[in-house]
Coordinates of C-alpha atoms in Angstrom, one line a residue:
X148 CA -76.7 -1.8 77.5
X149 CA -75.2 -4.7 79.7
X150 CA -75.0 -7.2 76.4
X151 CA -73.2 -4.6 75.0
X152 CA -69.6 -4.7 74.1
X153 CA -67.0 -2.7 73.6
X154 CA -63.8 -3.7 72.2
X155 CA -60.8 -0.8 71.9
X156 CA -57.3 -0.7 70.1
X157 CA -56.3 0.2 66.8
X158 CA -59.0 -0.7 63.9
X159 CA -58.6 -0.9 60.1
X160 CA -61.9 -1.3 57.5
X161 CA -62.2 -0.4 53.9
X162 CA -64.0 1.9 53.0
X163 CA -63.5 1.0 49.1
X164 CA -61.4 -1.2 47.0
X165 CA -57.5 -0.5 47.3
X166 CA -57.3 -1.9 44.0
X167 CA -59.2 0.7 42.6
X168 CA -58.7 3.5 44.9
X169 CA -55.1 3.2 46.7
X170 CA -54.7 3.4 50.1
X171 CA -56.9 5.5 51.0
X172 CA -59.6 3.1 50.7
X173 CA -58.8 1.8 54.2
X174 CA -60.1 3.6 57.3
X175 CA -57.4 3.4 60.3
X176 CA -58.4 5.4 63.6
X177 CA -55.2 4.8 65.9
X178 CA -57.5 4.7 69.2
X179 CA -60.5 3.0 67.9
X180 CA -63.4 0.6 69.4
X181 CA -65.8 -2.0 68.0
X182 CA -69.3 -1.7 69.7
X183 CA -70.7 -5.4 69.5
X184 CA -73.7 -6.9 70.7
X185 CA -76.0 -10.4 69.9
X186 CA -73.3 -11.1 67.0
X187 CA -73.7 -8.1 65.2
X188 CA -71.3 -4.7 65.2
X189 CA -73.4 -1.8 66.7
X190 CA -71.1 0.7 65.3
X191 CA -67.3 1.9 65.1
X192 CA -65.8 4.5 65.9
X193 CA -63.0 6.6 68.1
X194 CA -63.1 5.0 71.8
X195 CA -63.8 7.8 73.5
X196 CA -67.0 8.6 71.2
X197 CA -68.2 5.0 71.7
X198 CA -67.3 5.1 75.5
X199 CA -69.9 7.5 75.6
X200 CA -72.2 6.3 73.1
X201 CA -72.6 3.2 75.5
X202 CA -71.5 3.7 78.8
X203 CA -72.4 0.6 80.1
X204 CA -70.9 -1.4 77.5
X205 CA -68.1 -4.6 78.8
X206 CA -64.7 -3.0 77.8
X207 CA -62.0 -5.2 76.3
X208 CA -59.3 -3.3 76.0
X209 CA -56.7 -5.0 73.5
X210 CA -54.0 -2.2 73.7
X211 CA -52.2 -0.8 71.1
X212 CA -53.5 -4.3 69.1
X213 CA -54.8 -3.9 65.2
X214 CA -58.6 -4.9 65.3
X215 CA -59.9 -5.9 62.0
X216 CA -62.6 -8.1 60.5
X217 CA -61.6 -12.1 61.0
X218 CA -59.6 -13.6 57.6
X219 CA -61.8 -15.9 55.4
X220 CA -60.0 -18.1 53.1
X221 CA -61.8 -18.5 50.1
X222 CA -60.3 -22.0 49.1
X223 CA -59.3 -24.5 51.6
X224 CA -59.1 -28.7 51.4
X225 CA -60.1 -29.3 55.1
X226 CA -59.5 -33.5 54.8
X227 CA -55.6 -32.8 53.6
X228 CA -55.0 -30.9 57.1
X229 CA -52.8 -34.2 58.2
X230 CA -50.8 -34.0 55.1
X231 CA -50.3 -30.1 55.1
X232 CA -46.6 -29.6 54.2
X233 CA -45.7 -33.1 52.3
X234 CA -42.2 -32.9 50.1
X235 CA -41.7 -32.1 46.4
X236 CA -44.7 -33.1 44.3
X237 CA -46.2 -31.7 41.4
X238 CA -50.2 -31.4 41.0
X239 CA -51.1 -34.7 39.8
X240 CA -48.2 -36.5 42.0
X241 CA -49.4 -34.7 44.7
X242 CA -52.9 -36.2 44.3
X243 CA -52.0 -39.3 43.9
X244 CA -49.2 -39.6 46.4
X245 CA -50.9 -37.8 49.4
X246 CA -54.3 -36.6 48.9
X247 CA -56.4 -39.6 47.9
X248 CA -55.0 -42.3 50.3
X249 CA -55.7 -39.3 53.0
X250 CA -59.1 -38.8 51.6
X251 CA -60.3 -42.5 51.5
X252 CA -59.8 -42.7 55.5
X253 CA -62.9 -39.7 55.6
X254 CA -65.3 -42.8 55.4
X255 CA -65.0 -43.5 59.0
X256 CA -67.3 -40.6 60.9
X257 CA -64.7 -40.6 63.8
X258 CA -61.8 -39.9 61.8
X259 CA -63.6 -37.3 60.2
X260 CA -64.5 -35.9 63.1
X261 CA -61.4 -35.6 64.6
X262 CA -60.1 -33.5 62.0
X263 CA -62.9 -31.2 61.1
X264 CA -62.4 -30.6 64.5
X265 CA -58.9 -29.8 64.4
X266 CA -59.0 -27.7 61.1
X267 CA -61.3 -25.8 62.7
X268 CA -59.3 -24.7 65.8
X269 CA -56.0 -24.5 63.6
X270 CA -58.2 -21.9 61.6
X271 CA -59.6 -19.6 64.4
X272 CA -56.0 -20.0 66.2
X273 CA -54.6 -18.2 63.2
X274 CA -57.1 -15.5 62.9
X275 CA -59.4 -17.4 60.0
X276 CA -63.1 -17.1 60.9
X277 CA -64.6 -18.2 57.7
X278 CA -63.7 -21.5 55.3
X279 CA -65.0 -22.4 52.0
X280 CA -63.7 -25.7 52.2
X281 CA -63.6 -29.5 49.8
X282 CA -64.9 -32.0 51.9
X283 CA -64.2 -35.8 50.5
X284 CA -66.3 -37.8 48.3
X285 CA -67.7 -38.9 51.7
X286 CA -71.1 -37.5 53.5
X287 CA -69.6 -38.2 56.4
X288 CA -67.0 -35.9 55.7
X289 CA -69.6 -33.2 55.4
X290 CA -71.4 -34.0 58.5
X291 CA -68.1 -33.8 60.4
X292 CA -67.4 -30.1 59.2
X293 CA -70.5 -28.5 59.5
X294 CA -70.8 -29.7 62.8
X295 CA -67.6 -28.8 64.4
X296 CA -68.5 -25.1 62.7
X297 CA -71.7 -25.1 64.1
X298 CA -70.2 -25.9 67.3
X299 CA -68.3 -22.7 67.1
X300 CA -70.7 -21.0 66.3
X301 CA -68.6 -20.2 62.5
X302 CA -69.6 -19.2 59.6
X303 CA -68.5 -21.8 56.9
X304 CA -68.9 -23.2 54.0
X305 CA -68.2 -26.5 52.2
X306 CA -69.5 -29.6 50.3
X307 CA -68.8 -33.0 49.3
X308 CA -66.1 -33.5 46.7
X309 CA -67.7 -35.2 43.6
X310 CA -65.4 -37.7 41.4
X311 CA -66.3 -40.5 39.4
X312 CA -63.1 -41.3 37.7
X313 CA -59.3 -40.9 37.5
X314 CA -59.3 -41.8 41.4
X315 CA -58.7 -44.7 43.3
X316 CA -61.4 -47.2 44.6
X317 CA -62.6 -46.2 47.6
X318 CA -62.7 -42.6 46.3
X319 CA -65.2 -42.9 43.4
X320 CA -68.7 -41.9 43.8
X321 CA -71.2 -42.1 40.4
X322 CA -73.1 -39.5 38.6
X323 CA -76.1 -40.7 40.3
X324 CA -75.0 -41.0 44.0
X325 CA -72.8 -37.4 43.3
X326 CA -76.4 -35.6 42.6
X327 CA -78.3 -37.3 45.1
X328 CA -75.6 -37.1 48.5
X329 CA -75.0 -33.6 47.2
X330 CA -78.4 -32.8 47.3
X331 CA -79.3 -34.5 50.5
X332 CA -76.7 -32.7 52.1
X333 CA -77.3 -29.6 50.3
X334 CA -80.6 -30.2 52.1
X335 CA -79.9 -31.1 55.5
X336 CA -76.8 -27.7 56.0
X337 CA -77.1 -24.9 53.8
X338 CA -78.9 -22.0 55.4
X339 CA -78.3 -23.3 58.8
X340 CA -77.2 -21.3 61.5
X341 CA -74.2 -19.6 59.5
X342 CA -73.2 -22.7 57.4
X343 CA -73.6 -22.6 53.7
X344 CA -73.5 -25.6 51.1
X345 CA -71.4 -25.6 48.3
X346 CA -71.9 -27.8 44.8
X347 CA -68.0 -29.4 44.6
X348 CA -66.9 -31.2 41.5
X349 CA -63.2 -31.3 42.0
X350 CA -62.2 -30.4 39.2
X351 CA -62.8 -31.4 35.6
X352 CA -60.2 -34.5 34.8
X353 CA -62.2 -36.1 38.1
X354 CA -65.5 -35.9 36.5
X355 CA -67.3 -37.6 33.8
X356 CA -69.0 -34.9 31.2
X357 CA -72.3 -36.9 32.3
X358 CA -71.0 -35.9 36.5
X359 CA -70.1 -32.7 35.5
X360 CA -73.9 -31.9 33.8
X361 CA -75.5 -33.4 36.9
X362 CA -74.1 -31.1 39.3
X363 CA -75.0 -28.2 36.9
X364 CA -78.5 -29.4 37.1
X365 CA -78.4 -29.2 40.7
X366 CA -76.6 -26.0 40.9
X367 CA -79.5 -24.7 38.3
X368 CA -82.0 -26.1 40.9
X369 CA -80.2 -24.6 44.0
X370 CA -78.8 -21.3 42.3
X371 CA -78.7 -19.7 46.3
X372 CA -75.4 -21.8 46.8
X373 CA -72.4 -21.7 45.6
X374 CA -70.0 -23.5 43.4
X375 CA -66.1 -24.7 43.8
X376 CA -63.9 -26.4 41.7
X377 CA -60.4 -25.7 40.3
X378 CA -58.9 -24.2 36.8
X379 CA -55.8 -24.3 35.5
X380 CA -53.4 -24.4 38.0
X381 CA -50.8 -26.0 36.1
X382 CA -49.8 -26.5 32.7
X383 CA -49.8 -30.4 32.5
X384 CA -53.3 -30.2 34.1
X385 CA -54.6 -28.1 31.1
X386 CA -53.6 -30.2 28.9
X387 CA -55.1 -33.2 30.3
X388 CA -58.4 -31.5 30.2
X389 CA -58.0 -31.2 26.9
X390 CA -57.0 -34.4 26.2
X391 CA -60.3 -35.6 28.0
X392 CA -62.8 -32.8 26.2
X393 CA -61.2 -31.8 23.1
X394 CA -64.4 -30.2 21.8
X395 CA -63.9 -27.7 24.4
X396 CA -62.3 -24.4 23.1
X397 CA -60.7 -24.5 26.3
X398 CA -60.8 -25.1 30.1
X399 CA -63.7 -22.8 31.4
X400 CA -65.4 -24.3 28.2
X401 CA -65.6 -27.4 30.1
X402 CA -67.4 -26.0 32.9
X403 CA -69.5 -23.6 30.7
X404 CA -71.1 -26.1 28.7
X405 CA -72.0 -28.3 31.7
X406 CA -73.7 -25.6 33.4
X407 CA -71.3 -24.5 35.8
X408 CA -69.9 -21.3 35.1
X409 CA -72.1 -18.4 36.3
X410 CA -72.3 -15.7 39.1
X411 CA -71.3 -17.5 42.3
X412 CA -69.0 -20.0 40.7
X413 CA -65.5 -19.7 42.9
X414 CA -62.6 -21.1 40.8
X415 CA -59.2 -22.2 42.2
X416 CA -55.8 -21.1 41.2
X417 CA -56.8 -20.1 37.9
X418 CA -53.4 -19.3 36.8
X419 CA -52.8 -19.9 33.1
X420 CA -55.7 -18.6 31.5
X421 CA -56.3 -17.8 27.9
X422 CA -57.6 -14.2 26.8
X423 CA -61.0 -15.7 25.9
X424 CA -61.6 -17.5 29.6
X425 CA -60.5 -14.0 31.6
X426 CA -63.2 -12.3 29.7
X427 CA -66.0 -14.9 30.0
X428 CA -65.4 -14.8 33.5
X429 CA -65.6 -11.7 34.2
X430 CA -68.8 -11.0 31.7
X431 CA -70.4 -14.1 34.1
X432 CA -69.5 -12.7 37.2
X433 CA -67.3 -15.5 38.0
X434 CA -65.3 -15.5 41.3
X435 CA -61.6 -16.5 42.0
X436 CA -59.9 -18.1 44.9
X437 CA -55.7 -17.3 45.3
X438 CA -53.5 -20.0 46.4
X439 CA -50.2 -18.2 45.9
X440 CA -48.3 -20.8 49.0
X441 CA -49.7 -23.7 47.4
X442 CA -49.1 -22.2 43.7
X443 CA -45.4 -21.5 45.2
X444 CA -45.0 -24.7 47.1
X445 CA -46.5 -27.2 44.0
X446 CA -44.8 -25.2 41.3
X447 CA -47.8 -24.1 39.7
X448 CA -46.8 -19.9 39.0
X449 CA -47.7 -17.0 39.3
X450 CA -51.4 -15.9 39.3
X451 CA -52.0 -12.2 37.8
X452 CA -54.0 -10.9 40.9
X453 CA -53.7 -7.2 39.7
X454 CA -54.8 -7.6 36.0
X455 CA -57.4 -10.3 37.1
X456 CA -59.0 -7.9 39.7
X457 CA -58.6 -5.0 37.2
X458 CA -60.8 -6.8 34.6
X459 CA -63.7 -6.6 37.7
X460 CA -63.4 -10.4 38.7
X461 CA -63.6 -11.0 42.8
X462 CA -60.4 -12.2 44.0
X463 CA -60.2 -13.9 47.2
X464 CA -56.6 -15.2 49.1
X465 CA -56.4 -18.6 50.0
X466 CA -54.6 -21.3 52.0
X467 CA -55.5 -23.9 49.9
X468 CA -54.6 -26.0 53.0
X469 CA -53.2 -29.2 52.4
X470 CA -51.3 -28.3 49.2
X471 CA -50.7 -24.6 50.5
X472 CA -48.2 -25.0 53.1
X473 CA -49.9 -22.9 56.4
X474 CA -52.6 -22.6 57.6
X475 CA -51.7 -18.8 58.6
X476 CA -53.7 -16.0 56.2
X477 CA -50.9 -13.8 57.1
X478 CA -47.8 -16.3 55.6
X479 CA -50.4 -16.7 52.6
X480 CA -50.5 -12.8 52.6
X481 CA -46.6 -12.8 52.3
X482 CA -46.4 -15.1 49.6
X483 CA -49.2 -13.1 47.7
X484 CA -46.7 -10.3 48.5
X485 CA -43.9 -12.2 46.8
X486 CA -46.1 -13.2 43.7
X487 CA -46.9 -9.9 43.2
X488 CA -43.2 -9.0 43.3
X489 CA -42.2 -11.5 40.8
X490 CA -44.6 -10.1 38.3
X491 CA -43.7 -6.9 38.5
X492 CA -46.9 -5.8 40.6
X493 CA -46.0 -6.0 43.9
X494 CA -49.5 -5.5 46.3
X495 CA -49.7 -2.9 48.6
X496 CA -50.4 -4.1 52.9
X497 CA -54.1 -2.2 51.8
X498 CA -54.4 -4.6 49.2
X499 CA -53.0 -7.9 51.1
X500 CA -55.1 -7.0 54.3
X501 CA -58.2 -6.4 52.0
X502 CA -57.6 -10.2 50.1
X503 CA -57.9 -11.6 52.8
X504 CA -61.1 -10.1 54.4
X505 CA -63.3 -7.9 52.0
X506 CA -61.9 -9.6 48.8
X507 CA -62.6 -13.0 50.2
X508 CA -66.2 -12.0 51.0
X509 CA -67.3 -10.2 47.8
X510 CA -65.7 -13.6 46.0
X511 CA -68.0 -15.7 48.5
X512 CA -70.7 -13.8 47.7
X513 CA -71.0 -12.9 51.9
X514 CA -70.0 -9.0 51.2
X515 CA -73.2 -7.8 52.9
X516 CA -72.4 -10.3 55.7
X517 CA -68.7 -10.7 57.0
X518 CA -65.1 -9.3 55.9
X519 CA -65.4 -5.4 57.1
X520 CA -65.6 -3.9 60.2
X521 CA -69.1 -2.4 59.7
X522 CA -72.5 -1.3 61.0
X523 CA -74.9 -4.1 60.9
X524 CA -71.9 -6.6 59.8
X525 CA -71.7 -10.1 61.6
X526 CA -69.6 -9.7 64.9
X527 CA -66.7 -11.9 63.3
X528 CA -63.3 -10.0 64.1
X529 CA -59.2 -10.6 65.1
X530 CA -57.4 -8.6 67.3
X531 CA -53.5 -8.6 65.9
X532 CA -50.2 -7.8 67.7
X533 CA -48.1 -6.1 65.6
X534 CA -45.1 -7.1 68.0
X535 CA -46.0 -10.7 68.4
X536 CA -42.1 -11.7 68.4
X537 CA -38.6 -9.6 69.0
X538 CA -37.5 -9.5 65.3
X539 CA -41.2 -8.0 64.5
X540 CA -41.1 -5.4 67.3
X541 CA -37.9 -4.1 66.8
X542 CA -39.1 -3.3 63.0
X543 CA -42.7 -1.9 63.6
X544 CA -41.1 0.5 66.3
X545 CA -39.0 2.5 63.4
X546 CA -42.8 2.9 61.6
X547 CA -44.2 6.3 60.7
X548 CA -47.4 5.3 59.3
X549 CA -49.7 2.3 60.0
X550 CA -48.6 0.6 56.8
X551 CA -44.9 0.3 57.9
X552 CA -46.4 -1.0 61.7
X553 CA -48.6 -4.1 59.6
X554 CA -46.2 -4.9 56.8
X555 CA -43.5 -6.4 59.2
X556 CA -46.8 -8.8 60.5
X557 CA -47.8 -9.7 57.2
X558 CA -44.1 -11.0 56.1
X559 CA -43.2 -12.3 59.2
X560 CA -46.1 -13.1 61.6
X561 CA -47.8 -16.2 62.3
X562 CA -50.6 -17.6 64.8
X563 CA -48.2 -15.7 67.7
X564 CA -49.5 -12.6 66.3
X565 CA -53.6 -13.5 66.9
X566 CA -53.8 -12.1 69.8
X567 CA -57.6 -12.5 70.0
X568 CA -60.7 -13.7 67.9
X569 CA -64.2 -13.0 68.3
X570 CA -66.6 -15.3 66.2
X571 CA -70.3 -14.4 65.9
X572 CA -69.6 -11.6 69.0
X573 CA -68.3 -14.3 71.6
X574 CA -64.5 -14.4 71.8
X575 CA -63.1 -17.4 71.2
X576 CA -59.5 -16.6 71.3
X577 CA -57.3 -14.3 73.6
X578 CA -53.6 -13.4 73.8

């Protein structure tokens, strides 16, 4: 089979939920291969057995690499990649100081093509092959993304930003124009190619109850796509959301009784919650994106990823790039590492590596599509060095077991250790 492909080195895939089952739900074969061919995995396996299986296959051999499914980053502000790693703000400072007067300059098409275009290679450089990003309030700044994914061939997804208050002119849509560029957008990606439309209010102290409603209606109209916004990520936050819907009994209220809490509803941060909202959202089915570097960085806390995805609610890691501070799913790994530690549940490398791949699917709702290395899976995969600089090597060489090889990665690696990246079965990257 000459379109056939054949990639070899180590592999990792889960074969259940770490979470749930320990270690043991991850499937490591020390001299493995991928068998790829027209995007798609043929099948995995032991090199030799799928040397044989396809003996005409293209060989890559990566070597002693780890070859795993590419990282997808469940929550991700593509516009604030210029202002990534900005000093000492809290939430709302943060907003007003760095975000919006970055945001405005999305109304010129260049501009946002320019850094659609360079998010997009910063992601695939650090091993991310999937993005459910905010765009800007801005079609243009929709147009830009989708079509510097299409153009490599990703699989992403995103939509416009919806505010009609509490912003700064120039960054102000209506509830009117937020329905109809949503939906004209909505019209012109989702379902094309691999791209994927997502409804976007930012979050509720943007948005007019009337705004908020609107985009519920469309979301009730368009229930194949998926909605984004944010939820309690910090305490003064929560309390302005009160202050603006006191006849809520709470934050999730906000959303619920505007039509936007449901299955395929992906909430950000969603730190401080109250007993009542951890249970609605997991009787709804409702989906969480982790930002533990931003959460870090802006002072936010400490999200209970254990008890959150012991309660049955998808959990997906997150850059939350510009107010995360890397683009790098393996620093973000570290700091979910360090989270966990200050909680007193510190995750296991199983449960990091399957954040960031598996969990970020099943909270995307792509599961059946990307995230596992996997018969009939899309062809979207990272090759990683687990001695991508001297202070790693010299500490993945003591290891006796996979888990001490990967950890030293995961706390310490960074786009040195991508050492290649296949998207949609065409590599794309290569050490």
């Amino acid at each position: 089979m000459p379109n056939t492909e054949l990639i070899l080195g180590q592999t990792l895939c889960f074969a259940g939920d770490p979470f749930q089952d320990g270690p043991e739900a991850a499937r490591h074969t020390a001299r493995g291969a991928v068998a790829i061919r027209e995007g798609k995995i043929l099948a995995t396996g032991t090199a030799d057995s799928l040397r044989a299986s396809y003996p005409q296959a293209r060989v890559t051999d990566t070597g002693e690499a780890l070859l795993m499914a590419g990282f997808v980053d469940s929550h991700v502000h593509y516009p604030q990649t210029g202002i990534v790693a900005s000093w000492g703000k809290r939430l709302i400072d943060w907003l007003n100081t760095y975000t919006f007067p970055e945001e405005i300059r999305f109304n010129n098409a260049e501009y946002a093509d320019e850094i659609a275009s360079l998010y997009c290679d910063l992601a695939l450089s650090n091993g991310t092959t999937t993005a459910a990003s905010y765009c800007t309030i801005h079609p243009e700044s929709v147009d830009a993304y989708f079509t510097a994914a299409q153009e490599r061939g990703m699989r992403m997804l995103g939509g416009k930003t919806c505010m009609d208050r509490n912003a700064p002119d120039g960054l102000r849509d209506t509830v009117q124009s937020a329905y109809d560029d949503s939906k004209a957008l909505l019209e012109r990606w989702h379902g094309v190619d691999r791209l994927g439309y997502v409804i976007t209010p930012r979050f509720a102290p943007t948005s007019t109850a009337d705004q908020l409603s609107a985009l519920g209606t469309l979301w009730a109209e368009h229930p194949d796509c998926l909605m984004q916004t944010h939820l309690s990520e910090q305490h003064e936050e929560i309390a302005w959301v009160k202050d603006l819907f006191p006849d809520a009994r709470d934050y999730l209220d906000v959303y619920e009784q505007h039509g936007l809490v449901g299955k395929g509803a992906v909430m950000g941060h969603a730190i401080h919650l109250t007993p009542r909202e951890i249970d609605r959202m997991a009787e709804q089915g409702v989906s969480i994106g982790h930002c533990p570097t931003s959460n870090t960085f802006i002072g936010s806390g400490l999200c209970d990823v254990s008890g959150l995805h012991q309660r049955g609610i998808p959990v997906g890691l997150a850059t939350d790039t510009g107010g995360g501070s890397s683009f790098s799913m393996l620093r973000t790994m570290a700091s979910a590492y360090e989270v966990g530690q200050l909680r007193g549940t510190p995750l296991h490398p199983a449960q990091l590596l399957y954040l960031a791949t598996v969990g970020s699917s099943k909270a995307l709702g792509l599961q059946d599509k990307i995230g596992n290395l996997a018969q009939g899976m899309e062809a979207d995969l990272i090759a990683i060095d687990l001695a991508s600089t001297p202070a790693i090597a010299q500490r993945s060489k003591r290891a006796e077991d996979i888990w001490e090889a990967v950890f030293p990665t995961i706390m310490m690696g960074d786009d040195r250790a991508i050492a290649g990246v296949w998207v949609n079965g065409k590599e794309v990257r290569s050490g």
